[in-house]
Coordinates of C-alpha atoms in Angstrom, one line a residue:
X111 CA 77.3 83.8 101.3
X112 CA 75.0 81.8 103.8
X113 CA 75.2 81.5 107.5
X114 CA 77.7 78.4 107.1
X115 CA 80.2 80.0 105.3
X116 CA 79.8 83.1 106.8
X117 CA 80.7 81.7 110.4
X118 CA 83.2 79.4 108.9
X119 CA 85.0 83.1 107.5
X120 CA 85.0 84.5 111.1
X121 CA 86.3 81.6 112.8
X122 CA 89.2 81.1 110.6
X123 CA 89.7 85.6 110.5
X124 CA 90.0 85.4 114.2
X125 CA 92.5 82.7 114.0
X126 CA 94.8 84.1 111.5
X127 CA 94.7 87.5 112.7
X128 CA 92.1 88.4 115.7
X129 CA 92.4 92.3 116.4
X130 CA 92.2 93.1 112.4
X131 CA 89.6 91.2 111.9
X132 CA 87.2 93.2 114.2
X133 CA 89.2 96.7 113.3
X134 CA 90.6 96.1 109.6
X135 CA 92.7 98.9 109.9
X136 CA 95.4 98.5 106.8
X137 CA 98.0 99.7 108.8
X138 CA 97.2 97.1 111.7
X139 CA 97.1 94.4 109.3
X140 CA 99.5 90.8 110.5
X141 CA 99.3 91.3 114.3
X142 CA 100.4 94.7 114.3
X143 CA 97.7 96.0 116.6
X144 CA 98.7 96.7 120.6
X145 CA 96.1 94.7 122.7
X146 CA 96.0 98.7 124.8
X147 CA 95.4 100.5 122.1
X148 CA 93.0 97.8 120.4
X149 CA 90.9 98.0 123.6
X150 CA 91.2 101.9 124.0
X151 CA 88.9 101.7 120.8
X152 CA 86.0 100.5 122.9
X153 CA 85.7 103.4 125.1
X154 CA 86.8 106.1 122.6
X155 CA 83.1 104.4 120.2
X156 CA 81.0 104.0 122.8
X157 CA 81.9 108.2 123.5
X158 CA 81.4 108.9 120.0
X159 CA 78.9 106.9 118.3
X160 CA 76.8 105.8 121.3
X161 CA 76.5 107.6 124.2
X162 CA 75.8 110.8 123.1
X163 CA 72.8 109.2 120.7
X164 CA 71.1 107.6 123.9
X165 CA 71.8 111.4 125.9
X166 CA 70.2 113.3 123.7
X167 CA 67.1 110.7 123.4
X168 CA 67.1 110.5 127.4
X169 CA 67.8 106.9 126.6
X170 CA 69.3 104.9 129.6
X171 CA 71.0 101.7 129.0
X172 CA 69.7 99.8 131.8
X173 CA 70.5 96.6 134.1
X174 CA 71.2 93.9 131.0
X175 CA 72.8 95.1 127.6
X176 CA 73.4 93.1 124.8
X177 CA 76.9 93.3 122.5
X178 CA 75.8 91.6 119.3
X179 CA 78.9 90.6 117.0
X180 CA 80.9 91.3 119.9
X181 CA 84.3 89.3 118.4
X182 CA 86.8 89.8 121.0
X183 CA 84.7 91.7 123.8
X184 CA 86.3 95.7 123.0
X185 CA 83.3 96.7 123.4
X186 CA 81.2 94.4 126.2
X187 CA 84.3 95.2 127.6
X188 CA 83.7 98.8 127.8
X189 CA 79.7 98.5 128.2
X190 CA 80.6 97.2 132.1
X191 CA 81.3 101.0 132.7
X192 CA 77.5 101.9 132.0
X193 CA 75.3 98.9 133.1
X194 CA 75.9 95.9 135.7
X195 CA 75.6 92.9 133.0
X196 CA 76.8 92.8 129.8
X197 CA 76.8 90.0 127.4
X198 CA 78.9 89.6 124.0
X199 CA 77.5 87.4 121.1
X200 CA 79.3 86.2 118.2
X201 CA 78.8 83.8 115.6
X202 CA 83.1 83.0 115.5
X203 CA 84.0 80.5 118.5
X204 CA 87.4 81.8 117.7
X205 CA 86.3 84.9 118.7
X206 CA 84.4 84.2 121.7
X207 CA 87.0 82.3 123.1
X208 CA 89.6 85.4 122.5
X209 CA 86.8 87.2 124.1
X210 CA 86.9 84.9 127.3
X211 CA 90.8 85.5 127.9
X212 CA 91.1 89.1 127.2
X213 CA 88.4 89.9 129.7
X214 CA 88.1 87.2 131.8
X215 CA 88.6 89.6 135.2
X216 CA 86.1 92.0 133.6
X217 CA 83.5 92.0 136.5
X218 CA 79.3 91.5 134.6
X219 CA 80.5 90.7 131.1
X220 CA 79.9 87.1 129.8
X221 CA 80.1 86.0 126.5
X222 CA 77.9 83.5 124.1
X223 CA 78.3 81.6 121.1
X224 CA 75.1 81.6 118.6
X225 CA 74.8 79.7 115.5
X226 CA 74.7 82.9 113.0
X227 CA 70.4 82.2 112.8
X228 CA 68.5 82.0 116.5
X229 CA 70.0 84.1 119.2
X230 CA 69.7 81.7 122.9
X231 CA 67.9 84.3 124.7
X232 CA 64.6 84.2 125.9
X233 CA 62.2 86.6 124.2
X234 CA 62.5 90.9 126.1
X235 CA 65.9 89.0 127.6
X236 CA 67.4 92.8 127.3
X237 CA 66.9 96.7 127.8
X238 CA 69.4 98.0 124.7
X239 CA 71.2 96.1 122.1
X240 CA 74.4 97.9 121.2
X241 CA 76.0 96.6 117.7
X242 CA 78.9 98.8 115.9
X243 CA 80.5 97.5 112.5
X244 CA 78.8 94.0 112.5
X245 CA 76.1 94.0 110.0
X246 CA 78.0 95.8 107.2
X247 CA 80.1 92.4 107.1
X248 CA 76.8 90.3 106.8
X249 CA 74.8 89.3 103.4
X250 CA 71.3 91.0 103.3
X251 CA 69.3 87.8 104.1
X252 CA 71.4 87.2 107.5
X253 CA 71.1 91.1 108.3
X254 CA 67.3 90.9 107.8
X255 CA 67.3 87.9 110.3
X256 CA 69.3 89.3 112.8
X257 CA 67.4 92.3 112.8
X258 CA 64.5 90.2 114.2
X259 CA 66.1 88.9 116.4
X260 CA 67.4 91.7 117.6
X261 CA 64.0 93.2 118.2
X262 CA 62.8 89.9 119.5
X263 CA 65.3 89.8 122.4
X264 CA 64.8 93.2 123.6
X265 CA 62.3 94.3 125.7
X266 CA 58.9 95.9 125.0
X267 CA 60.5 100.2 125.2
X268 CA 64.2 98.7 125.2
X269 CA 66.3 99.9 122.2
X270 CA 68.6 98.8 119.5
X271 CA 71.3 100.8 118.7
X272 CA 73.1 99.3 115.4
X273 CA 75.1 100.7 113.0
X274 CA 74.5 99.6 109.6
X275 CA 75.6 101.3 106.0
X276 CA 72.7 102.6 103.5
X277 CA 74.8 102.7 100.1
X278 CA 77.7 103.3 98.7
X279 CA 78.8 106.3 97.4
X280 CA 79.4 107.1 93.8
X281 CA 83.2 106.7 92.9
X282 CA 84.4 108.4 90.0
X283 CA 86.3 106.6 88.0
X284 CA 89.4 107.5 86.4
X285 CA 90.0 107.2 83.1
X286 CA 91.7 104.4 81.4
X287 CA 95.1 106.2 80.2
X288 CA 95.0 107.6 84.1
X289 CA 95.2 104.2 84.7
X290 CA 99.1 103.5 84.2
X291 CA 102.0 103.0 87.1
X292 CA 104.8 101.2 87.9
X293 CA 105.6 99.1 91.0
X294 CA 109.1 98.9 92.8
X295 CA 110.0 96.4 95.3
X296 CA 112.9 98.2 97.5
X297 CA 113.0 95.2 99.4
X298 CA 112.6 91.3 99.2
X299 CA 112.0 89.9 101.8
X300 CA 114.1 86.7 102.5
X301 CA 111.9 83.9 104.1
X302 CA 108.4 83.3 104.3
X303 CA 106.3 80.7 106.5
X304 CA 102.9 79.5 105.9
X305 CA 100.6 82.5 107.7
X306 CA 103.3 85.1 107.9
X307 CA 103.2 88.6 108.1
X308 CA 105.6 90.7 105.9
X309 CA 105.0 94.6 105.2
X310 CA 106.5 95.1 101.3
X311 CA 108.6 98.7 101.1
X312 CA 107.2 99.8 97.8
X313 CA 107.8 102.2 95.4
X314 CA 104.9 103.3 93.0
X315 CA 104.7 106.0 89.9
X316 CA 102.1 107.9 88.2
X317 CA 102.6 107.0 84.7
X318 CA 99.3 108.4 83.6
X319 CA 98.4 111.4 82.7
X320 CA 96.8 113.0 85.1
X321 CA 97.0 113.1 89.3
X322 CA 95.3 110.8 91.1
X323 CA 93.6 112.6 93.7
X324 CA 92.8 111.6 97.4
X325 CA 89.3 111.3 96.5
X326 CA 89.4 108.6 94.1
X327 CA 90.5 105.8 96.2
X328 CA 93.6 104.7 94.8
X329 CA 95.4 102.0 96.5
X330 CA 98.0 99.4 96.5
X331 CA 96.7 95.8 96.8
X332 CA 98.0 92.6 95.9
X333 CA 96.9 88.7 95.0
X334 CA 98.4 85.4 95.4
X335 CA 98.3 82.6 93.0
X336 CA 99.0 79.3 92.7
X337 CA 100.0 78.0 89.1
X338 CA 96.5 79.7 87.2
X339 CA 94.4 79.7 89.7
X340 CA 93.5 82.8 92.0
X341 CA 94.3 81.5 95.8
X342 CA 93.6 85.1 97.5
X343 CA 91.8 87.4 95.6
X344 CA 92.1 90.7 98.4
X345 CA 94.8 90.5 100.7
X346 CA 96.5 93.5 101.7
X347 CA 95.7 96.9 100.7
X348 CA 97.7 100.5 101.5
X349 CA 96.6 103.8 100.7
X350 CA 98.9 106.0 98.5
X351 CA 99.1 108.7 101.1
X352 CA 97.3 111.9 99.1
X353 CA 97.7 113.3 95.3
X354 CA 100.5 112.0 93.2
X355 CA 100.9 113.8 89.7
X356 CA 102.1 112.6 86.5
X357 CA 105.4 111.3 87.0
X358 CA 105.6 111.5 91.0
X359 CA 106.7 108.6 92.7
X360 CA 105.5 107.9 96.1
X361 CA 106.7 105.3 98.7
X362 CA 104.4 103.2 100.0
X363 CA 104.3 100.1 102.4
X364 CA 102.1 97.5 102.2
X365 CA 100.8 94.3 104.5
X366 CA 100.8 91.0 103.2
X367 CA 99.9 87.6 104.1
X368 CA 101.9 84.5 102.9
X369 CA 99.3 81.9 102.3
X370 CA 98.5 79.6 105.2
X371 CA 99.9 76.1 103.7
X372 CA 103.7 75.4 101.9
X373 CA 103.9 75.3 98.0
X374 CA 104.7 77.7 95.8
X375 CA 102.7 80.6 95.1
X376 CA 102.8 83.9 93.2
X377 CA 102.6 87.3 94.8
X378 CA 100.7 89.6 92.0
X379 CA 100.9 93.0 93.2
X380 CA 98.7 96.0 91.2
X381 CA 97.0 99.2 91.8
X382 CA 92.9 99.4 92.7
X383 CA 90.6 102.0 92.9
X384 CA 87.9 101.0 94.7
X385 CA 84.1 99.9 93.8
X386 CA 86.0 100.6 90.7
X387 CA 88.5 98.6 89.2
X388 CA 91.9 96.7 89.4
X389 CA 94.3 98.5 86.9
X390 CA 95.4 95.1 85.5
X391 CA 91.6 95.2 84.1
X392 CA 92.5 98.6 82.1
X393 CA 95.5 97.1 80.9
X394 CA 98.2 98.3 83.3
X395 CA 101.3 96.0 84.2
X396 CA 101.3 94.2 87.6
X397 CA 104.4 92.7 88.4
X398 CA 105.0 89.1 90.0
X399 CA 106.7 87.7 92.4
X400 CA 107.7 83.7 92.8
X401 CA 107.4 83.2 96.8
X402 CA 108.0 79.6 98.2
X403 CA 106.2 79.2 101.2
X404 CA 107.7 76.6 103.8
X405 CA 108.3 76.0 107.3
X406 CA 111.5 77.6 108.6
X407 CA 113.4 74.4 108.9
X408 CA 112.8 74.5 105.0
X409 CA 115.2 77.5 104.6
X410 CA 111.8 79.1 102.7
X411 CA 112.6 82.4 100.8
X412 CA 111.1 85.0 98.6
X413 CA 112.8 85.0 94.9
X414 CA 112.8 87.8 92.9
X415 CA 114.0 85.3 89.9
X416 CA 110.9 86.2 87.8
X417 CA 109.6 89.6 88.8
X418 CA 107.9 90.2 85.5
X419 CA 105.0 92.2 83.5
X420 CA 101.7 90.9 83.7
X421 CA 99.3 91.9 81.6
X422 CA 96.3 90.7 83.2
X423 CA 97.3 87.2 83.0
X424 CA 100.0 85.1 84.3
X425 CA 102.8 84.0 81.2
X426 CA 102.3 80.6 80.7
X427 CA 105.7 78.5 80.1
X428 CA 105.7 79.3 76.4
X429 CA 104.9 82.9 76.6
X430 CA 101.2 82.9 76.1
X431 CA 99.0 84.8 78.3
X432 CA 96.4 82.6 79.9
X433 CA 93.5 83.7 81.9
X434 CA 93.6 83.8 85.4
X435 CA 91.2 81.4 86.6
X436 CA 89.5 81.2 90.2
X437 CA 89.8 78.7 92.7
X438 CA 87.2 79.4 95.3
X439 CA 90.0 80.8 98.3
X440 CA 89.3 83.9 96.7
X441 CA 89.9 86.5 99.4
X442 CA 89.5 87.0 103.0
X443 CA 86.0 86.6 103.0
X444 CA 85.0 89.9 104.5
X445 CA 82.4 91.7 102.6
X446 CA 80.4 94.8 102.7
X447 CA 77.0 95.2 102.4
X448 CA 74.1 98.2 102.7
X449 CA 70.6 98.3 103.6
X450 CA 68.6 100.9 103.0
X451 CA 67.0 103.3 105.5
X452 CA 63.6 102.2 103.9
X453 CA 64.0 98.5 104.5
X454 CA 65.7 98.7 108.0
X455 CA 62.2 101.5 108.7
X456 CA 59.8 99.0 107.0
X457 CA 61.4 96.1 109.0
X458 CA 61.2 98.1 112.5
X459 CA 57.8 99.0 111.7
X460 CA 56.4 95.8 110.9
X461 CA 57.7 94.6 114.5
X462 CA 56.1 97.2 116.0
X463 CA 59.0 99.0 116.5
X464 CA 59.9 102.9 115.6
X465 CA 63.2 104.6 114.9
X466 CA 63.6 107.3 117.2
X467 CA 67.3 108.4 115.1
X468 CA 69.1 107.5 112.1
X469 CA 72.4 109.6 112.3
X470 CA 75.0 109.5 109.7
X471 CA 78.2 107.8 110.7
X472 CA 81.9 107.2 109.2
X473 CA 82.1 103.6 110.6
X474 CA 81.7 102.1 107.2
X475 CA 84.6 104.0 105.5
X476 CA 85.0 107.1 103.2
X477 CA 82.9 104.7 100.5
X478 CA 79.8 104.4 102.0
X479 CA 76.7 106.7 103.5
X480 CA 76.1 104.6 107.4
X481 CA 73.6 105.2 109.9
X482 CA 73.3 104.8 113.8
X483 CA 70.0 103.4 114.1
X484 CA 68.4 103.8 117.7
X485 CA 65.1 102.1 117.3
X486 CA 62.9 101.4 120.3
X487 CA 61.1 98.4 121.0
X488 CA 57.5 98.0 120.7
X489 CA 54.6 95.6 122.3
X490 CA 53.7 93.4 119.0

């Protein structure tokens, strides 16, 4: 993914849904985050991933603080607290607009637009860069540039303070006859308009045979088609709630998102664990549901007229299988992506600059090892 594509992602994310785009928190998924509790967050990370890094390093954060990947300001926001001026970057104009109107009587925060590549600052334009759960989302050539960047707009003894994963962790994967579960829909929902949120009531049971632990990352996710061709590869996800045994059922609900244009589409729902597999890959059933998607005056609505098996394919009108095929749409566009403590050390330290901490953090998720960098700033 390059810098076009990558700003072109963010823009549309914080149009379609702008609070789970910056906090992709499953359950908050279709505009179900509270704008209160979505800026509580702010405060609550700066208290637990910030402050007390830059206490125990006698660290201050001085007169001019910059937010990098600041989407819709939660944390510029909270920054004012701590320092007089505080400015919020963002490659998404979506988000800096958002960003604008949600804290537009929030007195020394100010918020910028940059083109994903050069940041418009001057060179030492800032004391401490602050950046939490940005440059996991970024590909490694864009993190490596914005990490100059970074160090170029600070000041000679400034700091950066950036959170960025190191690796993910080893899943263990289950084994293939683990693999095997049914989906129930306990409800069908009766309309759907281009970009809505629905939450499916689901029903899902262990056929394998054994339990499918906590650990192993088992989830609920679904697709969305059109005719052969994958439109969303990821959309919603929904954890499974803890263990479920051989033959346990388990209720689960999970967030969806009706495709953003009318036509008609299939919703392909299936089981994944992650950095692992989809079970349709192992040879379990997904099931399938024909959703025409129109605008209200349409009278759109959700059949359940074909709910069928679907063995890793989509049944073609005579019965055959055929491959799913691709069609470029393939999921929200958010990815993840590590660095190494080596590189982001030998980066620093080619600038001139040391790391003075590299805690470990859970900002990335249960599947990857992440790091608090506080690196300060040096002459060259």
């Amino acid at each position: 993914m390059g810098v076009e594509k990558l700003r072109a992602v963010w823009d549309r994310l914080g149009s379609d849904d702008l609070l789970w785009a910056v906090l992709s928190d499953p359950e908050q998924r279709g505009g179900q985050w509270r704008i209160d509790e979505f800026l509580a967050t702010g405060p609550a990370h700066l208290d637990r991933y910030v402050i007390p890094t830059l206490r125990l390093h006698d660290v201050p954060f001085g007169q001019r603080v910059l937010d990098f990947g600041c989407g819709v300001g939660r944390l510029t926001r909270a920054l004012t607290a701590h320092t007089p001026a505080v400015v919020g970057v963002d490659i998404a104009a979506s988000m800096i607009d958002a960003a604008k109107r949600i804290n537009g009587d929030i007195e020394g925060a100010s918020f910028v637009h940059y083109d994903g590549r050069t940041l418009p600052f001057p060179d030492d334009s800032f004391d401490t860069v602050v950046s939490l759960i940005v440059l996991q989302h970024v590909p490694p050539a864009v993190q490596v540039a914005a990490l100059l960047e970074l160090n170029r707009v600070v000041r000679p003894g400034g700091h950066v303070l950036v959170q960025i994963p190191s690796y993910a962790k080893h899943v263990e994967g289950l084994d293939a006859p683990a693999c095997r579960a049914s989906i129930a829909l306990l409800e069908i929902p009766t309309a759907a308009r281009p970009g809505e949120a629905l939450r499916l009531r689901t029903r899902v049971t262990n056929l394998g045979d054994q339990p499918w632990r906590e650990q192993h990352g088992v989830k609920l996710g679904n697709h969305w088609y059109e005719g052969e061709m994958m439109f969303v590869q990821d959309d919603g996800r929904a954890v499974l709630g803890g263990d479920v045994g051989p033959g346990e059922s388990v209720e689960v609900e999970l967030p969806v998102r009706v495709p953003d244009r009318c036509g008609e589409f299939d919703l392909v729902l299936d089981l994944v664990q992650e950095y692992v597999a989809w079970w349709a890959e192992l040879g379990n059933e997904q099931i399938r549901i024909p959703v025409m998607v129109a605008d209200r005056s349409e009278q759109a609505s959700v059949r359940q007229a074909d709910v069928s098996a679907l063995p890793g394919g989509r049944p073609a009108r005579n019965g055959r299988v055929v491959p799913m095929k691709n069609s470029g749409h393939d999921h929200d566009g958010i990815e993840m992506h590590g660095m190494s403590f080596e590189l982001v050390n030998a980066l620093f330290r080619h600038c001139g600059s040391e790391i003075v901490s590299a805690g470990l953090d859970d900002l990335a998720g249960p599947e990857w090892v992440s790091r608090t960098y506080l690196v300060r700033a040096g002459e060259a």
